[in-house]
C-alpha cells in the first residue's frame, strides 16, 4: 500500500475528495515541522503548510460500522472541549469532511497503530482495527484542542503506534471508595492519554468492594468500616447508636456498566482479588477463612501490613474459586490479578495446622506454601482460559508457571521474572507510585518522597539488567494510585495528573521521541485541555520562602527518623481539614533560624490524629516522652531536643478538640535572637498522636 491508498478506500466519497487525498494534498514535509500538540508523542509527524478549517459545513463521516464509535467519540470530544458541533454520518458530502475508516490495508499495520492525515481540504483518520482508530480520534482531538478557541487543525501527517502493550494505571478503590460515576470519569481521562489497562484494586484489609452473589457478607459486612480516630468514634449514627461507617461497593450491574464504558474507550480492566494476605475484610465477613484465634471482628481502619492471612483449607480454596468464577464471568479481560504482596507469614508460622499442612505437602517453609497457594489458584485461572498476574512476591518460593509478575519492590522482580522467561509489568515503588508528593512545595496528604513530573518522565521502562533477548517480556508500565491518603475522588485526580501524562508518554512513545524539553513544550496545551475537561490536576506551586517568624509543619524540618507522611486530620467530620507533615515513628520538628524577640513567646497550633499504622516491629522502637500532666505537653527546646525545655505548652486546652487548636502563647525562657527550636510532644500512649500544624513567634506581651 502506498500513500494514495486512502483515495481507493474512500470510494464512497466524491471524486473531489478522492483526488484531493491522493494528489495535490498529500502532506509534504515542511522546512520546520510544527510542534504536534499531542501527548503521548506520536511515532512520526510530518508537517505540511496550512490548516483544515472547521466551518458550518464540516461534517464527520465514518466508513463502515467499525469506524462509527471513533467518529462519534471525536465528535463528542469536539463538542465537550471546543463547543463545536459536527454532524456524524456514513453518507458524507463532497468536501469539508473528516473521514474515519477501518481498512484492512490502512497505512499503519503496527498493533494499535493508526494514521491521521490532515490537509487544508480533508482529514482522514485510518487504522486497521477499531482500537487503532480510537487512538487516531484521540490524536485528532488533541490537534484540534491545542487552543481553547481553535477552529482549525494544522495540516499534518501522523503515523503512530505504541511502544508497550500494557499502559496502565492502578486505582485503589478499597482504602477509599470512589463512586461508579467517578470510576467512569477516571477511565475517560485515561482514554485521552491512550492508557489501555485499568488495574482495579478491589479487595484489601480495609474493605471488599465487589459484589459476589454467593458470599453476600463480603460486601454487607466487608465493605464498611468506622474511620480511624476519635472524631469518627464520636460521630454516632442515630439509627444504630454506633459510630457511622464509611465504605461502599460496586454491584455486578455497576461493574458490567463500567467494563462496557472502559471497553468503548479501548481500556481493559484487570480486577485484583488479594490473596493470601490483605485479607482482613474477607476474614471479618467469613471468619472460617482465617488462621488465628484472634481474628479481627471489624473491618480495620489502619494502614500498613497486616498479619491476617487466608488459611489453606480446601474449603477456603473453594471460596476463592467461587469468588474468582464470578470475577471471571464479569471481567472479560485476559488477566486476573491475585495480589500476593505483603503476606506477612506470622500467622502461618504460629499455626500448628498450617505447619502440619506444609509438612504434608512436603514443602520447606511458608514461602513455598505461598508459592503452592498461588500455583493452585493459577491452575484454576488458566483452566478458565485466563492468565494470572500478581505482585512480585509471587516469585518467592518458586513462581507459578505462566504467571505474569508485576514488579513493585523496585524493578528487581521484573528483572528476575523477565530473565526467567515470565512476562512482567513495571510499577515500581517509589518511581511510579503516584501517592508520593509532587513537589517540595506540595502540602497535600501523601507519602513523603518527591516524585516530580520530570522523575516520572525520566523513568526507564527497560532496565539494563534485562537481557535484550528477554526484553520482549516487558509488557509495559503502570502507575499506582494507592488511596490511603486520598479520602476523596478529587484527591485521586490531583495525585494522578499531570504525572499520568508523563507516564502515558513513557508507555506509548518510541524511545527516540522521549524528550523532556519537548514534552514540557506540549504540557501547557495539555493543562489547558485539563481545565476544559474539568480535570482537577496538581498545579505547579512555588514554595513560599520560609519565614523566620512562622512556619507550617511542612516548612519545619523533621528531627526524628523513620516514616515521614503528610497526613490529613481526622476532624472535623465535615468541612476542610488540616494536613500535617509528621515522622510517625518519632514526631519531632525543628524550627531552624527562628527569630526570637527578647521576652518573646511561641504560639502553636496543634492537632491530634489517630495512630493507625501497621508497621510491625518498627512500632516497638517508638519513644513516648513521659507527660507531666494528664493530657500531655508540647515541649520546646533550644537547639537539640534535650535538656530543659525553654517553653512547655500544656495540651489540656486542646484535648477535647479533635480538630486543630491554637494553644495559649508560651513565653520562651531565656532565649532570644536567631535560634533553632526543637518541638516535640509528651504522651502516655501512641494513639492519638499530637502533631504541629503551625508555629509562630510573637513579641513580648504588652
Ligand atoms: C504494594 O504496594 N503492596 C503492591
XYZ file of C-alpha atoms and ligand atoms in Angstrom:
706
model
C 0.000 0.000 0.000
C 1.289 3.385 -0.891
C 0.488 6.851 0.224
C -2.529 7.006 -2.080
C -4.414 4.060 -0.669
C -6.923 6.244 1.121
C -8.247 7.506 -2.188
C -9.150 3.982 -3.192
C -10.729 3.192 0.112
C -12.818 6.287 0.124
C -14.652 5.149 -2.961
C -17.933 6.080 -1.359
C -16.868 9.673 -1.345
C -16.887 12.089 -4.195
C -14.191 12.344 -6.796
C -13.091 15.691 -5.409
C -12.121 14.171 -2.138
C -10.587 11.123 -3.755
C -8.448 13.309 -5.950
C -7.642 15.577 -3.104
C -6.494 12.764 -0.877
C -4.221 11.274 -3.494
C -2.579 14.026 -5.367
C -2.271 17.630 -4.512
C -2.947 17.454 -0.805
C -0.656 14.661 0.289
C 1.259 16.335 3.123
C 4.736 17.379 2.189
C 7.475 17.863 4.749
C 7.675 21.478 5.828
C 11.015 23.160 6.428
C 10.244 23.457 10.112
C 7.740 20.809 11.165
C 5.234 22.251 13.607
C 5.199 21.031 17.150
C 2.394 18.466 17.135
C 0.468 19.236 20.300
C -0.057 15.582 21.073
C 0.663 13.649 24.300
C 1.896 10.905 24.162
C 4.236 11.959 21.349
C 3.410 10.112 18.101
C 5.990 7.988 16.284
C 6.080 10.014 13.073
C 4.960 13.553 12.453
C 5.333 15.296 9.131
C 4.165 18.875 8.926
C 2.661 20.470 5.870
C 1.618 24.040 5.251
C -1.773 25.405 6.078
C -4.629 24.032 8.072
C -8.044 22.436 7.792
C -10.663 24.973 8.815
C -13.755 23.750 10.570
C -16.780 25.615 9.331
C -20.549 25.390 9.479
C -20.497 22.772 6.697
C -17.873 20.498 8.237
C -19.057 17.018 8.959
C -17.731 13.700 10.128
C -18.116 10.554 8.053
C -17.347 7.002 9.045
C -16.626 4.283 6.565
C -18.138 1.054 7.791
C -19.775 0.311 11.127
C -16.408 -0.457 12.765
C -15.398 3.165 12.329
C -18.536 4.668 13.835
C -17.543 4.621 17.544
C -14.273 6.505 16.972
C -16.051 9.024 14.726
C -18.680 9.639 17.382
C -16.095 9.828 20.163
C -14.216 12.546 18.271
C -17.452 14.452 17.694
C -18.300 14.201 21.386
C -14.859 15.487 22.405
C -15.025 18.364 19.910
C -18.351 19.308 21.451
C -17.184 18.868 25.014
C -13.974 20.893 24.945
C -14.349 23.139 21.877
C -18.132 23.571 21.724
C -18.015 22.605 18.054
C -20.968 20.595 16.780
C -20.055 18.210 13.992
C -22.738 16.018 12.436
C -21.739 12.367 12.130
C -22.967 10.123 9.354
C -21.932 7.422 6.948
C -23.032 9.457 3.959
C -20.533 12.243 3.556
C -20.883 15.177 1.273
C -18.222 16.003 -1.246
C -15.905 18.124 0.799
C -15.303 19.583 4.191
C -15.406 16.088 5.677
C -13.433 14.394 8.427
C -13.307 10.732 7.471
C -12.804 7.871 9.914
C -12.157 4.463 8.392
C -11.166 0.980 9.495
C -9.433 -0.555 6.498
C -7.655 -3.890 6.220
C -4.860 -2.158 4.327
C -4.650 1.090 6.280
C -1.131 2.555 6.161
C -0.089 1.572 9.659
C -0.020 -2.163 10.263
C 1.527 -1.986 13.759
C -0.634 -3.280 16.613
C -2.916 -0.492 17.830
C -1.483 1.747 15.109
C -3.265 4.488 13.181
C -2.637 7.370 10.827
C -4.044 10.873 10.716
C -3.684 12.871 7.511
C -4.750 16.492 7.662
C -4.621 18.726 4.611
C -6.362 22.047 4.071
C -9.052 20.145 2.133
C -9.554 16.926 4.036
C -8.897 14.895 7.124
C -8.586 11.129 7.075
C -8.123 9.043 10.209
C -7.359 5.443 9.295
C -6.484 2.234 11.131
C -6.649 -1.498 10.665
C -8.875 -2.018 13.677
C -11.201 -0.152 15.998
C -8.543 0.157 18.643
C -6.098 1.956 16.391
C -8.868 4.170 15.048
C -9.853 5.156 18.569
C -6.307 6.396 19.192
C -6.469 8.260 15.903
C -9.602 10.013 17.162
C -7.847 10.999 20.389
C -4.871 12.385 18.450
C -7.124 14.378 16.127
C -8.962 15.794 19.136
C -5.642 16.842 20.651
C -4.677 18.598 17.417
C -7.996 20.422 17.498
C -7.953 21.249 21.205
C -4.404 22.586 21.456
C -6.027 26.015 21.751
C -9.252 26.780 23.557
C -10.885 28.638 20.698
C -9.278 26.828 17.771
C -11.447 26.244 14.763
C -8.620 24.849 12.631
C -6.478 21.734 12.623
C -2.915 22.158 11.361
C -2.071 20.256 8.184
C -0.025 17.360 9.390
C 0.594 13.705 8.719
C 0.889 11.429 11.742
C 1.700 7.744 11.737
C 1.663 6.271 15.187
C 1.669 3.084 17.269
C 2.512 2.340 20.900
C 5.805 1.073 22.262
C 4.229 -1.080 25.010
C 1.039 -3.077 25.123
C 0.422 -2.563 28.867
C -0.110 1.109 29.585
C -1.738 1.123 32.936
C -2.957 2.942 35.971
C -3.955 1.175 39.174
C -6.887 2.580 41.085
C -7.208 1.596 44.756
C -10.949 1.665 45.448
C -10.534 -0.055 48.801
C -8.711 2.333 51.084
C -11.206 4.930 49.965
C -14.204 4.115 47.829
C -14.913 6.071 44.660
C -18.381 6.200 43.126
C -19.065 4.223 39.925
C -19.549 7.581 38.224
C -16.046 8.670 39.223
C -14.531 5.370 38.057
C -16.039 6.086 34.638
C -14.672 9.620 34.739
C -11.256 8.227 35.626
C -11.486 5.815 32.673
C -12.478 8.600 30.303
C -9.435 10.652 31.267
C -7.212 7.576 30.920
C -8.503 7.088 27.383
C -7.425 10.612 26.447
C -3.860 9.530 27.273
C -4.084 6.250 25.334
C -3.823 4.191 28.521
C -5.294 0.761 27.916
C -5.230 -1.049 31.278
C -7.105 -0.099 34.424
C -5.828 -2.310 37.209
C -8.665 -2.142 39.722
C -7.689 -2.889 43.324
C -10.978 -4.211 44.684
C -10.179 -6.111 47.872
C -7.858 -5.449 50.780
C -7.724 -5.385 54.554
C -9.809 -2.225 54.786
C -12.653 -3.325 52.532
C -14.153 -5.665 49.971
C -15.607 -3.638 47.131
C -17.021 -6.150 44.640
C -20.432 -7.752 44.950
C -20.073 -11.556 45.000
C -23.504 -13.160 44.732
C -22.548 -16.344 46.542
C -20.996 -14.545 49.535
C -23.127 -11.502 50.360
C -21.361 -10.818 53.666
C -18.232 -9.840 51.718
C -19.972 -6.579 50.957
C -22.730 -6.343 53.598
C -20.017 -6.618 56.277
C -16.697 -6.344 54.461
C -17.396 -3.103 52.605
C -17.914 -0.961 55.693
C -15.653 0.362 58.415
C -15.553 3.058 61.055
C -12.812 5.520 60.091
C -9.839 5.878 62.397
C -9.761 8.466 65.150
C -11.723 9.924 67.981
C -13.808 12.214 65.796
C -15.223 9.228 63.916
C -15.814 7.328 67.156
C -17.958 10.200 68.404
C -19.830 10.513 65.107
C -22.817 8.393 66.125
C -25.435 7.216 63.671
C -28.789 7.672 65.444
C -30.209 4.720 63.514
C -27.762 2.286 65.097
C -26.441 4.157 68.115
C -22.979 3.271 66.847
C -20.265 5.237 65.029
C -21.106 5.943 61.404
C -19.439 3.635 58.917
C -17.871 4.608 55.615
C -17.392 2.453 52.561
C -19.356 1.098 49.663
C -19.103 -1.479 46.955
C -19.766 -1.987 43.261
C -22.734 -4.139 42.317
C -22.180 -6.563 39.466
C -24.538 -4.470 37.325
C -22.455 -1.379 38.019
C -19.292 -3.304 37.220
C -20.723 -4.500 33.911
C -21.552 -0.923 33.023
C -18.050 0.245 33.952
C -16.476 -2.579 31.920
C -18.553 -1.635 28.877
C -17.658 2.032 29.344
C -13.979 1.099 29.507
C -14.216 -1.249 26.515
C -15.723 1.547 24.421
C -12.564 3.501 25.257
C -10.241 0.586 24.469
C -9.434 0.035 28.145
C -9.316 -3.413 29.677
C -9.974 -3.716 33.382
C -7.745 -6.084 35.323
C -9.542 -6.872 38.592
C -7.427 -7.578 41.664
C -8.590 -10.006 44.333
C -5.896 -10.120 47.025
C -4.590 -13.388 48.485
C -3.246 -14.865 50.690
C -2.677 -11.562 52.554
C -4.539 -8.257 52.639
C -7.441 -10.496 53.600
C -8.841 -8.860 56.762
C -12.146 -7.635 55.307
C -12.908 -11.082 53.851
C -11.960 -12.785 57.112
C -14.136 -10.406 59.140
C -17.040 -11.298 56.829
C -16.307 -15.050 56.914
C -14.133 -15.951 59.934
C -13.794 -19.544 58.726
C -11.357 -18.272 56.089
C -8.894 -17.073 58.732
C -5.979 -18.672 60.549
C -5.527 -17.321 64.051
C -7.710 -17.482 67.131
C -7.529 -13.699 67.436
C -9.270 -12.736 64.251
C -10.301 -9.135 63.660
C -14.004 -8.650 64.352
C -14.426 -5.388 62.475
C -13.029 -4.244 59.147
C -9.810 -2.480 60.178
C -9.229 1.232 59.728
C -5.447 1.029 59.985
C -2.951 1.298 57.123
C 0.037 -0.930 56.518
C 0.849 -4.612 56.516
C -1.476 -6.878 58.474
C -0.754 -10.415 59.552
C -4.290 -11.641 58.766
C -3.975 -14.315 56.060
C -6.331 -16.791 54.445
C -5.902 -20.326 55.745
C -5.034 -23.088 53.294
C -8.034 -25.399 53.838
C -9.751 -26.901 50.803
C -12.896 -25.028 51.862
C -11.008 -21.738 51.582
C -9.877 -22.657 48.077
C -13.493 -23.455 47.222
C -14.412 -19.995 48.470
C -11.635 -18.334 46.452
C -12.536 -20.318 43.339
C -16.203 -19.383 43.706
C -15.192 -15.742 44.007
C -12.845 -15.966 41.021
C -15.531 -17.710 38.969
C -17.837 -14.729 39.465
C -14.940 -12.354 38.761
C -14.074 -14.212 35.548
C -17.717 -14.216 34.463
C -17.834 -10.460 34.969
C -14.476 -9.282 33.636
C -13.735 -10.341 30.055
C -10.026 -9.380 30.068
C -7.125 -11.785 29.743
C -5.591 -11.126 33.178
C -6.793 -11.762 36.711
C -4.657 -10.155 39.434
C -4.392 -12.167 42.648
C -2.274 -9.762 44.696
C 0.224 -11.902 46.586
C 2.045 -8.935 48.140
C 2.922 -8.267 51.758
C 1.573 -11.553 53.120
C 3.405 -11.358 56.481
C 3.757 -15.008 57.463
C 3.396 -14.656 61.270
C 0.035 -16.427 61.427
C 1.112 -19.288 59.164
C 4.268 -19.706 61.259
C 2.297 -19.754 64.519
C -0.445 -22.129 63.356
C 0.130 -25.847 64.094
C -2.487 -26.653 61.464
C -0.710 -24.681 58.734
C 2.637 -26.108 59.807
C 1.197 -29.625 59.518
C -0.094 -28.721 56.062
C 3.377 -27.534 54.991
C 4.786 -30.868 56.163
C 2.062 -32.878 54.499
C 2.697 -31.096 51.188
C 6.429 -31.744 51.528
C 7.244 -28.029 51.410
C 10.189 -26.282 53.016
C 8.576 -23.244 54.556
C 5.811 -20.624 54.430
C 7.243 -19.039 51.286
C 6.892 -22.342 49.493
C 3.378 -22.590 50.892
C 2.550 -19.205 49.378
C 4.025 -20.408 46.079
C 1.899 -23.583 46.322
C -1.135 -21.403 47.120
C -0.631 -19.104 44.118
C 0.197 -22.025 41.812
C -3.034 -23.762 42.811
C -5.023 -20.610 42.110
C -3.052 -20.126 38.882
C -4.149 -23.554 37.668
C -7.755 -22.648 38.385
C -7.423 -19.364 36.481
C -5.694 -20.933 33.474
C -8.336 -23.680 33.481
C -10.814 -20.872 32.859
C -8.740 -19.615 29.937
C -7.286 -16.602 31.736
C -3.834 -15.557 32.926
C -2.683 -14.961 36.475
C -0.792 -11.800 37.337
C 0.492 -10.977 40.806
C 2.818 -8.624 42.696
C 6.463 -9.655 42.692
C 6.224 -11.693 45.908
C 4.756 -14.440 43.739
C 8.372 -15.093 42.726
C 9.218 -16.170 46.281
C 9.294 -19.881 46.935
C 9.014 -20.577 43.215
C 6.815 -18.862 40.664
C 3.697 -20.443 39.206
C 4.109 -21.468 35.572
C 2.843 -18.856 33.087
C 2.404 -16.273 35.847
C 2.997 -12.622 34.981
C 4.860 -10.556 37.562
C 4.006 -7.004 38.493
C 7.214 -5.558 39.886
C 6.611 -3.116 42.735
C 9.524 -3.537 45.151
C 11.711 -1.653 42.728
C 12.477 -3.327 39.421
C 14.208 -6.458 40.749
C 11.055 -8.538 40.373
C 10.802 -7.521 36.725
C 14.457 -8.399 36.117
C 14.119 -11.840 37.742
C 10.828 -12.556 36.015
C 11.868 -11.467 32.511
C 15.214 -13.203 32.674
C 13.368 -16.376 33.726
C 11.055 -16.048 30.740
C 7.995 -14.637 32.534
C 6.090 -11.620 31.324
C 6.304 -8.607 33.595
C 4.809 -5.173 34.162
C 6.905 -2.486 35.819
C 5.117 -0.489 38.500
C 7.940 0.078 40.960
C 7.800 1.991 44.218
C 8.616 4.784 44.554
C 9.218 5.569 40.858
C 5.637 5.038 39.676
C 3.744 5.319 42.981
C 1.622 8.366 42.430
C 0.724 8.770 46.115
C 4.135 10.361 46.673
C 4.152 14.128 46.722
C 4.710 16.003 43.506
C 6.920 18.909 44.523
C 8.772 20.175 47.556
C 6.017 22.731 47.957
C 3.311 20.044 47.965
C 1.390 20.171 51.228
C -1.326 17.705 50.318
C -1.713 14.368 52.104
C 0.528 11.649 50.753
C 3.744 9.759 51.001
C 6.731 11.942 51.540
C 9.400 11.199 48.930
C 9.361 13.560 45.995
C 8.080 12.118 42.742
C 8.034 15.002 40.301
C 6.617 15.119 36.788
C 10.185 15.061 35.484
C 11.092 11.996 37.564
C 8.122 10.084 36.174
C 9.011 11.224 32.655
C 12.589 10.038 33.049
C 11.636 6.557 34.261
C 13.455 3.899 32.250
C 10.943 1.208 31.266
C 13.590 -1.233 30.044
C 16.044 -1.969 32.879
C 19.583 -2.639 31.726
C 19.668 -5.858 33.721
C 17.063 -7.398 31.452
C 18.843 -9.004 28.539
C 17.962 -7.811 25.053
C 16.580 -11.249 24.269
C 14.242 -11.160 27.253
C 13.102 -7.526 26.915
C 10.095 -8.798 24.974
C 8.736 -9.987 28.334
C 8.296 -6.384 29.465
C 4.616 -5.891 28.732
C 4.726 -2.294 29.834
C 4.443 0.049 32.777
C 1.826 1.159 35.255
C 1.354 3.984 37.751
C -0.300 3.107 41.049
C -2.765 5.254 42.951
C -2.845 3.807 46.441
C -5.634 5.643 48.164
C -4.892 5.586 51.896
C -4.347 9.340 51.776
C -6.950 10.025 49.074
C -10.157 10.488 51.012
C -11.981 11.988 48.060
C -12.079 11.237 44.356
C -10.800 14.762 43.736
C -7.636 13.772 45.584
C -7.196 10.777 43.263
C -7.354 13.076 40.248
C -4.943 15.513 41.876
C -2.398 12.784 42.571
C -2.761 11.224 39.131
C -2.409 14.324 36.981
C -0.374 15.732 35.418
C 2.096 12.926 36.229
C -0.053 10.368 34.380
C 0.619 12.364 31.200
C 4.350 11.742 31.628
C 3.692 8.083 32.381
C 1.485 7.755 29.307
C 4.236 9.121 27.105
C 6.855 6.733 28.539
C 4.428 3.854 27.969
C 3.354 4.823 24.457
C 6.074 6.793 22.705
C 9.082 5.338 20.944
C 12.405 5.878 22.771
C 13.546 8.420 20.153
C 10.503 10.543 20.985
C 11.143 10.677 24.718
C 12.378 14.234 25.131
C 11.788 16.129 28.365
C 12.309 19.576 26.819
C 9.851 18.827 24.055
C 7.343 17.292 26.492
C 7.423 20.460 28.574
C 6.561 22.473 25.460
C 3.470 20.317 24.951
C 2.310 20.468 28.572
C 0.718 23.962 28.624
C -1.761 22.874 25.935
C -2.382 19.650 27.842
C -3.063 21.504 31.100
C -5.413 23.833 29.266
C -7.278 20.750 27.998
C -7.500 19.510 31.594
C -9.063 22.815 32.591
C -11.668 22.476 29.855
C -12.331 18.851 30.806
C -12.787 19.789 34.459
C -9.830 17.577 35.398
C -8.505 18.902 38.710
C -4.772 18.299 38.297
C -1.988 19.363 40.649
C -0.880 22.841 39.680
C 2.729 23.988 39.889
C 3.159 25.727 43.179
C 6.084 27.763 44.334
C 7.174 27.106 47.897
C 6.705 30.283 49.949
C 10.046 31.471 51.315
C 10.450 30.206 54.878
C 9.694 32.931 57.353
C 11.823 33.460 60.450
C 8.619 34.190 62.370
C 6.209 31.401 61.477
C 6.154 28.004 59.826
C 3.655 25.313 58.957
C 4.545 21.696 59.690
C 5.535 21.326 56.031
C 8.003 24.212 56.412
C 9.585 22.865 59.585
C 12.438 20.373 59.462
C 11.965 16.897 60.905
C 14.280 15.832 63.709
C 13.031 12.270 64.065
C 13.740 9.294 61.878
C 11.551 6.714 60.175
C 8.305 7.025 58.253
C 7.573 10.567 57.099
C 3.997 11.165 55.995
C 1.779 14.076 55.124
C -1.424 13.239 56.965
C -4.871 14.718 56.886
C -6.609 15.462 60.170
C -9.481 13.142 61.166
C -11.592 16.143 62.159
C -13.811 17.961 61.671
C -16.145 15.287 60.298
C -17.498 17.787 57.757
C -15.542 20.641 56.229
C -11.903 21.307 55.441
C -9.245 19.511 57.445
C -5.663 20.432 58.242
C -2.772 18.429 56.814
C 0.317 17.733 58.926
C 3.811 16.653 57.995
C 4.973 14.212 60.647
C 7.512 11.463 61.179
C 5.120 8.905 62.625
C 7.872 6.846 64.242
C 9.389 9.870 66.013
C 7.251 13.010 65.824
C 9.658 15.894 66.306
C 10.038 19.182 64.441
C 12.835 21.722 64.118
C 12.220 25.438 63.570
C 15.582 26.392 62.111
C 16.626 30.014 62.241
C 13.742 31.166 64.417
C 13.937 34.921 65.141
C 13.048 35.288 68.812
C 12.434 38.716 70.261
C 13.695 39.309 73.807
C 10.862 38.257 76.097
C 9.021 36.765 73.117
C 6.672 33.843 73.113
C 5.743 30.877 70.973
C 2.249 30.320 69.642
C 1.490 26.823 68.433
C -1.471 25.383 66.603
C -1.644 21.639 67.181
C -3.776 18.703 66.134
C -4.316 15.173 67.358
C -4.609 12.376 64.853
C -5.117 8.640 65.084
C -2.040 6.455 65.172
C -3.371 3.798 62.802
C -0.376 2.176 61.180
C 0.565 -1.469 60.948
C 4.348 -1.221 60.772
C 5.307 -4.463 62.512
C 8.326 -4.347 64.814
C 9.150 -0.742 63.901
C 6.405 0.180 66.328
C 8.352 -1.185 69.295
C 11.092 1.424 68.904
C 8.803 4.441 69.182
C 9.643 6.672 72.133
C 6.872 8.088 74.303
C 8.294 11.079 76.198
C 6.638 10.962 79.617
C 3.919 13.563 80.168
C 3.864 15.732 83.270
C 0.101 16.281 83.131
C -2.808 14.057 82.102
C -3.210 15.431 78.601
C 0.495 15.886 77.910
C 2.527 18.862 76.746
C 4.235 20.397 73.767
C 7.849 20.914 74.777
C 10.099 23.458 73.125
C 13.880 23.120 73.362
C 16.708 25.447 72.413
C 18.797 23.632 69.818
C 18.842 19.876 70.353
C 15.777 18.147 71.770
C 17.343 17.566 75.162
C 17.969 19.220 78.488
C 15.431 21.564 79.976
C 12.669 22.889 77.729
C 12.595 26.653 77.172
C 8.802 26.502 76.975
C 6.142 23.951 77.878
C 2.644 24.261 76.426
C 0.060 22.087 78.215
C -2.249 20.293 75.809
C -5.270 20.371 78.131
C -6.896 23.269 76.200
C -6.739 21.143 73.036
C -7.593 17.741 74.479
C -11.313 17.873 73.759
C -10.994 19.381 70.294
C -10.273 16.710 67.682
C -9.502 19.329 65.033
C -6.710 21.890 65.354
C -6.345 24.159 68.388
C -4.178 27.223 68.919
C -2.682 26.863 72.378
C -2.151 29.853 74.688
C 1.172 31.605 73.974
C 4.123 30.356 75.974
C 6.996 32.685 76.863
C 10.373 31.408 75.663
C 12.580 31.378 78.737
C 15.976 32.969 78.379
C 16.315 32.610 74.623
C 16.379 35.335 72.018
C 17.919 36.099 68.670
C 18.323 33.572 65.901
C 17.893 30.057 67.278
C 16.929 26.564 66.240
C 13.929 25.378 68.229
C 13.023 21.734 68.686
C 9.354 20.911 69.212
C 8.079 17.585 70.470
C 5.132 16.231 72.413
C 4.982 14.188 75.571
C 2.334 11.466 75.559
C 1.415 8.379 77.530
C 0.081 6.399 74.569
C 0.789 6.096 70.862
C -2.773 6.984 69.999
C -3.682 9.769 69.499
C -0.573 11.313 68.028
C -0.128 15.013 68.651
C 1.110 16.998 65.702
C 2.209 20.523 64.893
C 0.031 22.391 62.441
C 1.936 25.667 62.637
C 4.103 27.680 64.984
C 4.546 31.411 65.222
C 6.910 33.637 67.183
C 5.224 36.563 68.860
C 6.674 39.571 70.645
C 6.579 40.138 74.400
C 3.103 40.528 75.858
C 2.190 44.253 76.039
C 2.124 -2.908 47.102
O 2.419 -1.708 47.063
N 1.944 -3.503 48.275
C 1.957 -3.705 45.905
